[in-house]
Coordinates of C-alpha atoms in Angstrom, one line a residue:
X1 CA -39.1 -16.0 -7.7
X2 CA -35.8 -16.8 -9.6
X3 CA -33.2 -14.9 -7.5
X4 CA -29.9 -14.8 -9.4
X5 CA -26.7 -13.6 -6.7
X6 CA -23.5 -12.7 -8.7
X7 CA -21.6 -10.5 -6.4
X8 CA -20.2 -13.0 -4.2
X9 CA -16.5 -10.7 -4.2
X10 CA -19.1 -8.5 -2.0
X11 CA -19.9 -11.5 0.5
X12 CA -21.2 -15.2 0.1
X13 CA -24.2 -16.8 1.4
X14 CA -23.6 -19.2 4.5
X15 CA -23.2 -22.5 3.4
X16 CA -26.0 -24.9 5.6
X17 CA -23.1 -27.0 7.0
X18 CA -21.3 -23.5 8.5
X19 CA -25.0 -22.8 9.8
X20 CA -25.1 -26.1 11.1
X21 CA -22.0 -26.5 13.0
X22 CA -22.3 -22.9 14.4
X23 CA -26.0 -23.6 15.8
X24 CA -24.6 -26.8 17.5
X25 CA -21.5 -24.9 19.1
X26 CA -23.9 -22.1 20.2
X27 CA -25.7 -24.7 22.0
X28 CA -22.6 -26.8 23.3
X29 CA -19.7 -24.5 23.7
X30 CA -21.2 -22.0 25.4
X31 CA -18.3 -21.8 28.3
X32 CA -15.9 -18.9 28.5
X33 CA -12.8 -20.3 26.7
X34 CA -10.8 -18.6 29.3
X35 CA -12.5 -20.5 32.3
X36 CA -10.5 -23.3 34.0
X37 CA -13.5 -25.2 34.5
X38 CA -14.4 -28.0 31.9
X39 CA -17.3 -26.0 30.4
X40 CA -14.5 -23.5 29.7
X41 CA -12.0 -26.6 29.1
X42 CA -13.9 -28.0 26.4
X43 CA -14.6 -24.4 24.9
X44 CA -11.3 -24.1 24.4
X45 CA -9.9 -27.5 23.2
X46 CA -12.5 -26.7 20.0
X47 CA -11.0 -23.0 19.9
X48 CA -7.7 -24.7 19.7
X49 CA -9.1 -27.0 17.3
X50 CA -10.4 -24.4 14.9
X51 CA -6.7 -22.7 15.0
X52 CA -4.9 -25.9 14.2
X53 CA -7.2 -26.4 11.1
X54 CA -6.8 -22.4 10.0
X55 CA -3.3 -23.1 10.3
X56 CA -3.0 -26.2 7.9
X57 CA -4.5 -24.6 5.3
X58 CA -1.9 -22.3 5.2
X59 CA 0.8 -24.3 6.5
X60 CA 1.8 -22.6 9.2
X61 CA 2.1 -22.8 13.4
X62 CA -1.1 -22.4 15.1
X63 CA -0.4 -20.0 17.2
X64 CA 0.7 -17.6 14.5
X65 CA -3.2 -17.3 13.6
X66 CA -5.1 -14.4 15.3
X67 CA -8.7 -13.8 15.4
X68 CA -10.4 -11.2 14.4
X69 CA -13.7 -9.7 13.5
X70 CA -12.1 -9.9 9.4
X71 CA -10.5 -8.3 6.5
X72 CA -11.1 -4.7 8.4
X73 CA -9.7 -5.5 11.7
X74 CA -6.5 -7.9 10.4
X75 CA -5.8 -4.8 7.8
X76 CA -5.6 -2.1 10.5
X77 CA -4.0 -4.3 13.2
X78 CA -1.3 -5.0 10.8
X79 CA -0.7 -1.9 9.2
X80 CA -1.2 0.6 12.1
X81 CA 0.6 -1.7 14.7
X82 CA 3.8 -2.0 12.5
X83 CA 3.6 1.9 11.5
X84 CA 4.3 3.4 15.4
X85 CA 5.7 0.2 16.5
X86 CA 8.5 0.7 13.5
X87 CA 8.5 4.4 13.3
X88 CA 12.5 5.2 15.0
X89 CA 13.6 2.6 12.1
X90 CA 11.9 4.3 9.3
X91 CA 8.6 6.2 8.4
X92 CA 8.2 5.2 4.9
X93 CA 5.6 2.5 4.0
X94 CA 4.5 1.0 0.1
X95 CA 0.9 0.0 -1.2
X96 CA -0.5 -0.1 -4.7
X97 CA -3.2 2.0 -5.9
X98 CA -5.1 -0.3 -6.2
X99 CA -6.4 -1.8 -2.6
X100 CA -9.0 -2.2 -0.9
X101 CA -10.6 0.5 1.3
X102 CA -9.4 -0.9 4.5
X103 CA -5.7 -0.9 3.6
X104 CA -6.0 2.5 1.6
X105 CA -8.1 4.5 4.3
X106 CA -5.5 3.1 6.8
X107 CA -2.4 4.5 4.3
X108 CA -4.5 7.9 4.4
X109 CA -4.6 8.4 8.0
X110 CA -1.3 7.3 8.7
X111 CA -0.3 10.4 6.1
X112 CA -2.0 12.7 8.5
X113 CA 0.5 11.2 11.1
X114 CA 3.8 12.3 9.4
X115 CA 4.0 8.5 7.7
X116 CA 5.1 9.1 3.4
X117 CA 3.2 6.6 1.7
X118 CA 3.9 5.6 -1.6
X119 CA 1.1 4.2 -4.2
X120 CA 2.2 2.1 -6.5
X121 CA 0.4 2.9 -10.3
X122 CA -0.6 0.6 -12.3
X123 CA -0.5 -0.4 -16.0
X124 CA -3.9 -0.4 -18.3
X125 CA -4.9 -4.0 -17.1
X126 CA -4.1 -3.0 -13.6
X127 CA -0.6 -4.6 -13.2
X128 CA 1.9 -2.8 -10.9
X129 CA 5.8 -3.0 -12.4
X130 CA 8.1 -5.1 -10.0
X131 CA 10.7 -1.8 -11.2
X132 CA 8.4 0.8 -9.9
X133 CA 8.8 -1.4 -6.8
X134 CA 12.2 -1.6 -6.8
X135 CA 12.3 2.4 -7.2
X136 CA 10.2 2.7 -4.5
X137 CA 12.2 0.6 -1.8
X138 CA 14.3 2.4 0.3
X139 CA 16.0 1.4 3.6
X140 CA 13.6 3.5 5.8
X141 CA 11.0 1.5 4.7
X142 CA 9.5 -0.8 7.5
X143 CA 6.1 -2.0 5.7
X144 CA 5.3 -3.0 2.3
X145 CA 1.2 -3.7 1.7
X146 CA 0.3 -5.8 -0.8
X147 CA -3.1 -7.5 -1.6
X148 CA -3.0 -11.0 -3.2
X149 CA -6.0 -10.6 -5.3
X150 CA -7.9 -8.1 -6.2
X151 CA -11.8 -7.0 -5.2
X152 CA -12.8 -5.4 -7.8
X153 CA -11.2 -6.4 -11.3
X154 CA -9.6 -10.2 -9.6
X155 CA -5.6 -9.6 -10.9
X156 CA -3.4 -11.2 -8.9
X157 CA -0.1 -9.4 -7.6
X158 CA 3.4 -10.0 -7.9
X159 CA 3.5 -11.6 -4.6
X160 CA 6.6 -13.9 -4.9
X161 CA 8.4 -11.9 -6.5
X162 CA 8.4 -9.0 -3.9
X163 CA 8.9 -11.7 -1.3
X164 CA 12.2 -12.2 -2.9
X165 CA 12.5 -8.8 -2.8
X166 CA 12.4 -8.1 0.9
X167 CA 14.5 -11.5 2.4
X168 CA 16.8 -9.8 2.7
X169 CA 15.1 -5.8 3.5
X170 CA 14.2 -5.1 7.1
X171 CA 10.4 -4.0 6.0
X172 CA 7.9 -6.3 6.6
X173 CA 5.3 -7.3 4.4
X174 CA 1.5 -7.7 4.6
X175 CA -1.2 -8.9 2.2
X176 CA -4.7 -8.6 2.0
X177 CA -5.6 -11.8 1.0
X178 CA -9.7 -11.7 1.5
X179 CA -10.5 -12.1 -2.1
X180 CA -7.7 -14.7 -2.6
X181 CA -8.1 -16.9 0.2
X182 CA -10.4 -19.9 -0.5
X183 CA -9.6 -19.5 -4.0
X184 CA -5.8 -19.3 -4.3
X185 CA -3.1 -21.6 -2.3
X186 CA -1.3 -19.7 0.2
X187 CA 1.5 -20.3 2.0
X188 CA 2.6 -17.2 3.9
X189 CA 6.1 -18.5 5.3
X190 CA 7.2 -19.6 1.1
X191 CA 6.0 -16.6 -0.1
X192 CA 8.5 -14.5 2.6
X193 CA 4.7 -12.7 4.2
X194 CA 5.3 -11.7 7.2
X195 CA 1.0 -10.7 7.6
X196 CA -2.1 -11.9 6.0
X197 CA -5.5 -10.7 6.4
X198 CA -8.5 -13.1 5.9
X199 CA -12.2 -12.7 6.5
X200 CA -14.7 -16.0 6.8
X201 CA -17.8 -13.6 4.9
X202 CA -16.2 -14.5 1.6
X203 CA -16.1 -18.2 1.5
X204 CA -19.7 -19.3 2.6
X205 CA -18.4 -18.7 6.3
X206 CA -20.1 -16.3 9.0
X207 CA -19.8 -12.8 8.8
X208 CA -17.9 -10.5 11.4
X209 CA -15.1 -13.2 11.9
X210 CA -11.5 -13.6 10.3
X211 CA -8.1 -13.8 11.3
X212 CA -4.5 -12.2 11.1
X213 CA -1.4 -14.4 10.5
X214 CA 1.6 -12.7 11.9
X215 CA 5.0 -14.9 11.1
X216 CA 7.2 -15.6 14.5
X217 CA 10.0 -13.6 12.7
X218 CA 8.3 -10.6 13.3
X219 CA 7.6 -8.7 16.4
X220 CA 4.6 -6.4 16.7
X221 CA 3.0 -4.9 20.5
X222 CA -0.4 -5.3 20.6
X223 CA -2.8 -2.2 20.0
X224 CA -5.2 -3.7 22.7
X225 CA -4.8 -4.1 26.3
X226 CA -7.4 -5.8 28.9
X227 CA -7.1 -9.7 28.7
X228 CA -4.2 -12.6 27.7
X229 CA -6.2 -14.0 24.8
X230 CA -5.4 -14.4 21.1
X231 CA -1.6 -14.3 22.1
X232 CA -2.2 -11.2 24.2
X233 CA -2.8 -9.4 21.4
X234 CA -6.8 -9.3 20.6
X235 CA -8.2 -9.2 24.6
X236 CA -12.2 -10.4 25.1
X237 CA -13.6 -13.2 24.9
X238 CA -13.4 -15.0 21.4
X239 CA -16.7 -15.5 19.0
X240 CA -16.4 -19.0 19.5
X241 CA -19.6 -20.1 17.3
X242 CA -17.9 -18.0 14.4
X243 CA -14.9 -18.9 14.6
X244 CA -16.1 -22.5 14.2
X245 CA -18.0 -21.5 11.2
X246 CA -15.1 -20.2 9.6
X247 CA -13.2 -24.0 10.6
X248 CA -15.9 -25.4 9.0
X249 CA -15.9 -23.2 5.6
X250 CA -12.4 -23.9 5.7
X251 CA -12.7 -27.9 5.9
X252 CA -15.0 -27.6 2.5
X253 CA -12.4 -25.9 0.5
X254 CA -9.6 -28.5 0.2
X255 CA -6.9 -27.7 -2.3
X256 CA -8.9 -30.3 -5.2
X257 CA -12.0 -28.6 -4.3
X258 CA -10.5 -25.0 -5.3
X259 CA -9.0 -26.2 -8.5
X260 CA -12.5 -27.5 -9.0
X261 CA -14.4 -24.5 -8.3
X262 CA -11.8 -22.2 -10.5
X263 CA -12.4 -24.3 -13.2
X264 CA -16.2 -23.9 -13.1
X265 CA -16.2 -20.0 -12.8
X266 CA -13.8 -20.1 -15.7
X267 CA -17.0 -21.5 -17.7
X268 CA -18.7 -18.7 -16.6
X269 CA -16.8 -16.0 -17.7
X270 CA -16.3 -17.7 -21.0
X271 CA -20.2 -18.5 -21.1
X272 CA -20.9 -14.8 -20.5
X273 CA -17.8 -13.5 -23.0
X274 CA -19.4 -15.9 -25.5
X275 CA -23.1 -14.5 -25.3
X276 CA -21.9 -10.7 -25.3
X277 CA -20.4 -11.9 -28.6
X278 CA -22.8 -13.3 -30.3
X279 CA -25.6 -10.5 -29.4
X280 CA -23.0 -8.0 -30.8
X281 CA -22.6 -6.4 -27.2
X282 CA -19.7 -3.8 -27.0
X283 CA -17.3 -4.2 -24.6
X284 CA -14.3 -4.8 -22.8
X285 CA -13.0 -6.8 -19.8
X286 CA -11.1 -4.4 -16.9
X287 CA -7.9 -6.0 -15.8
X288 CA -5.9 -8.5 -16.6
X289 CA -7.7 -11.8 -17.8
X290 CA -4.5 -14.0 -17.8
X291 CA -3.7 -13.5 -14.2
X292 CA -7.3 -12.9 -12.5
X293 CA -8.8 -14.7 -9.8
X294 CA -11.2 -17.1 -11.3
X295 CA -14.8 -15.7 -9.6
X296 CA -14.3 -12.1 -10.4
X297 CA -14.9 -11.0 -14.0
X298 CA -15.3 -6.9 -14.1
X299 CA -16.4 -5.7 -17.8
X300 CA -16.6 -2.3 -19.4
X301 CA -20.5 -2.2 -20.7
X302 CA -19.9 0.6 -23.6
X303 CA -21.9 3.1 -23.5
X304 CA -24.1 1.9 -20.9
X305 CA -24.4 3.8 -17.4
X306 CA -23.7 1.2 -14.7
X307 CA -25.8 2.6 -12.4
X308 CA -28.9 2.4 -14.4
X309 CA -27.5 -1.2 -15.6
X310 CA -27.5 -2.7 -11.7
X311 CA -31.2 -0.8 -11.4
X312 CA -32.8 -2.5 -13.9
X313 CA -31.2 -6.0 -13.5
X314 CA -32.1 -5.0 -9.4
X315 CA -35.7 -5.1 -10.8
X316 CA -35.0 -8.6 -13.0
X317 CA -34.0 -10.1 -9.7
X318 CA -30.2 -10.2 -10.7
X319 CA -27.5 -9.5 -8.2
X320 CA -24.2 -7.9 -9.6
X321 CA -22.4 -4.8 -8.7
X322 CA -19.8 -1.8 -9.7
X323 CA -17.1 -2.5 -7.3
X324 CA -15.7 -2.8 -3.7
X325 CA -19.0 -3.0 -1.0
X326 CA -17.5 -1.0 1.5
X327 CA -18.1 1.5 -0.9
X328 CA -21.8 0.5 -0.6
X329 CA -24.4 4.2 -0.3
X330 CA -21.2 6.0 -1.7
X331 CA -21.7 8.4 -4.7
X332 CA -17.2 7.8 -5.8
X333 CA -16.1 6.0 -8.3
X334 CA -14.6 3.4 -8.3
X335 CA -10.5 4.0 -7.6
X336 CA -9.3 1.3 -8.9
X337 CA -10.8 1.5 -12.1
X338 CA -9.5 5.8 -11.8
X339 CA -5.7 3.9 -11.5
X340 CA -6.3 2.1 -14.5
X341 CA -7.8 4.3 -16.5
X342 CA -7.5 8.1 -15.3
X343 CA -10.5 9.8 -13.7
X344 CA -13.3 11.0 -16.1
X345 CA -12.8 8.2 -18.2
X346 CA -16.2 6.3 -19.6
X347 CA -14.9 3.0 -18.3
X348 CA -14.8 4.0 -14.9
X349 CA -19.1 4.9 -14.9
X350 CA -19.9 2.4 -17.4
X351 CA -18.0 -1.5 -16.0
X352 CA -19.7 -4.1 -13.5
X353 CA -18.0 -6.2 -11.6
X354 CA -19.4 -9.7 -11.7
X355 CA -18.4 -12.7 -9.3
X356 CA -19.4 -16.2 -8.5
X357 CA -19.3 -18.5 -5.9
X358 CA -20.9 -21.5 -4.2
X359 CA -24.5 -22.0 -6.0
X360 CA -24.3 -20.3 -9.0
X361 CA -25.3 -22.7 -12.3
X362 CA -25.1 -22.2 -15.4
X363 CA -28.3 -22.0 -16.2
X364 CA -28.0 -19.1 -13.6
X365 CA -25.5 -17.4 -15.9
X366 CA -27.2 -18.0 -19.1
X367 CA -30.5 -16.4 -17.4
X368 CA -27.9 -13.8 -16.2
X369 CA -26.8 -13.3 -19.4
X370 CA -30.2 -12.9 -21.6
X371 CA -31.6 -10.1 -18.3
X372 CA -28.2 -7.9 -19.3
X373 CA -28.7 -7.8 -23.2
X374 CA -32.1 -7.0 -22.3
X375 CA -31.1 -4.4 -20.1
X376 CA -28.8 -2.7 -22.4
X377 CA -30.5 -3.1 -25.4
X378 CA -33.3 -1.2 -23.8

């Protein structure tokens, strides 16, 4: 059976070297990285180890990486812990409409707790304007939320340029960089981010592992209590074997190797563009293709109902999807789609989001490509 996965934004199949390396360190690190010992000792000198390399590839100190259980967690932790920890200084906090479920279910509850959150809108390809940022800025601000790239159409945000912005503002600022990380270079301390969220799922690493960066200049109490690890701020003992998953999914995607992988998923989205063309296929790409993430592609399918579309490339063993998986068994559309284009337009029950990853051929797209004329034509 010819399987065909395309929704790797969703989550991205273990790579066999992650599986590899975290079968071996289930089998020889399985001290308590905690205990004084050496099974403990030699736990923790590979924990350490794991830090120092999640570190490099942002270029930043060690122990300014947390682990987490991912995107979720690092959201929240950041978000909710700057919101009470900040609230005498100010209770006004900034997102975009356009984020990810983690960080806009956070924004909603913190609402219900007297916090005034302000979406950001954004333009038909889903671009927010740097002067409805600077409108929105206001000295009682203590947290601005940004993602680097995002899930569901791939733009990229203004993140320099609202660095620049707050040198010299009090707020801190936090990105969800899940989508963006493994794809995108990323340094946190050039870019004036003060947080980044990262999850190990989407780049062929193990699921229910990630990590927080917080930057030394900030300071932030901890939400947990109960045990001195992770900088006192995550107590229990660590996931050691995925956590050394993730150091090894990290070690495959060297700067040369992203640039590599970008250009290939380029192909792809030209391959597919080309063949929508040439069958005479109506439709139109969501976002912004100039300044998109490289492995997400998210097209409007005229006419054509994207729920029956999935069903019916489901059946032809094809993988794709119609936006953010957390929103997996959920009857909404999608919202970011609803920012661009207003609720009850066609384009938000008619687009797919497409996305590739480690794997994927081009014979894989072509087959891809043939299954969805098919599909609509039928």
């Amino acid at each position: 059976m010819n399987r065909i996965y395309l929704d790797h934004a969703a989550t991205t199949p273990i790579h066999p070297n992650v599986i590899a390396e975290m079968t071996r360190a289930m089998g020889e690190y399985y001290g308590n990285p905690s205990s004084i010992h050496s099974f403990g000792r030699l736990a923790h000198e590979q924990l350490e180890l794991a830090r120092q390399v999640v570190a490099d590839s942002l270029q930043v100190d060690p122990h300014e990486i947390i682990f987490t259980s991912g995107g979720t967690e690092s959201d929240n932790m950041a978000i909710i812990e700057t919101a009470f920890s900040r609230q005498n200084e100010g209770r006004h906090l900034i997102t975009t409409a356009i984020e990810h479920p983690a960080v806009m279910q956070t924004m909603k509850y913190l609402e219900t707790q007297n916090f005034e959150v302000t979406y950001l809108p954004v333009d038909e390809k889903g671009n927010i304007s740097l002067a409805d940022f600077d409108y929105a800025l206001r000295e009682e601000t203590t947290l601005v939320s940004i993602m680097f790239g995002n899930n569901e159409i791939g733009n990229l945000l203004p993140i320099k340029e609202i660095g620049e912005r707050l040198r010299e503002h009090p707020a801190y600022f936090h990105s969800d960089a899940v989508q963006a990380y493994g794809n995108q270079e990323i340094r946190p301390h050039e870019l004036g981010i003060d947080l980044l969220s990262v999850s190990a799922h989407k780049l062929n690493g193990p699921k229910g592992v990630g990590f927080l960066f917080k930057s030394d200049k900030i300071k932030l109490p901890s939400l947990f209590h109960g045990g001195e690890q992770e900088e006192k701020r995550r107590p229990g003992t660590e996931n050691l074997a995925g956590i050394l998953g993730m150091k090894k999914a990290i070690e495959r995607l060297t700067i040369e190797k992203q640039k590599e992988n970008n250009q290939q998923y380029l192909e792809y989205k030209k391959q597919i563009l080309s063949f929508l063309d040439e069958e005479k296929i109506a439709y139109k790409v969501n976002g912004d293709p100039s300044n998109s993430l490289a492995h997400i592609m998210n097209l409007h399918l005229v006419g054509v109902p994207n729920n029956l579309l999935l069903m019916k490339l489901d059946l032809k063993n094809i993988a794709v999807s119609t936006g953010s998986a957390c929103t997996a068994g959920a009857v909404d559309p999608s919202h970011v789609l609803e920012a661009i284009y207003g609720k009850g337009d066609s384009a938000v029950t008619e687009s797919i989001r497409i996305s590739f990853g480690w794997g994927v051929t081009h014979q894989q797209i072509k087959t891809f490509c043939q299954g969805l004329v098919t599909s609509i034509k039928k």
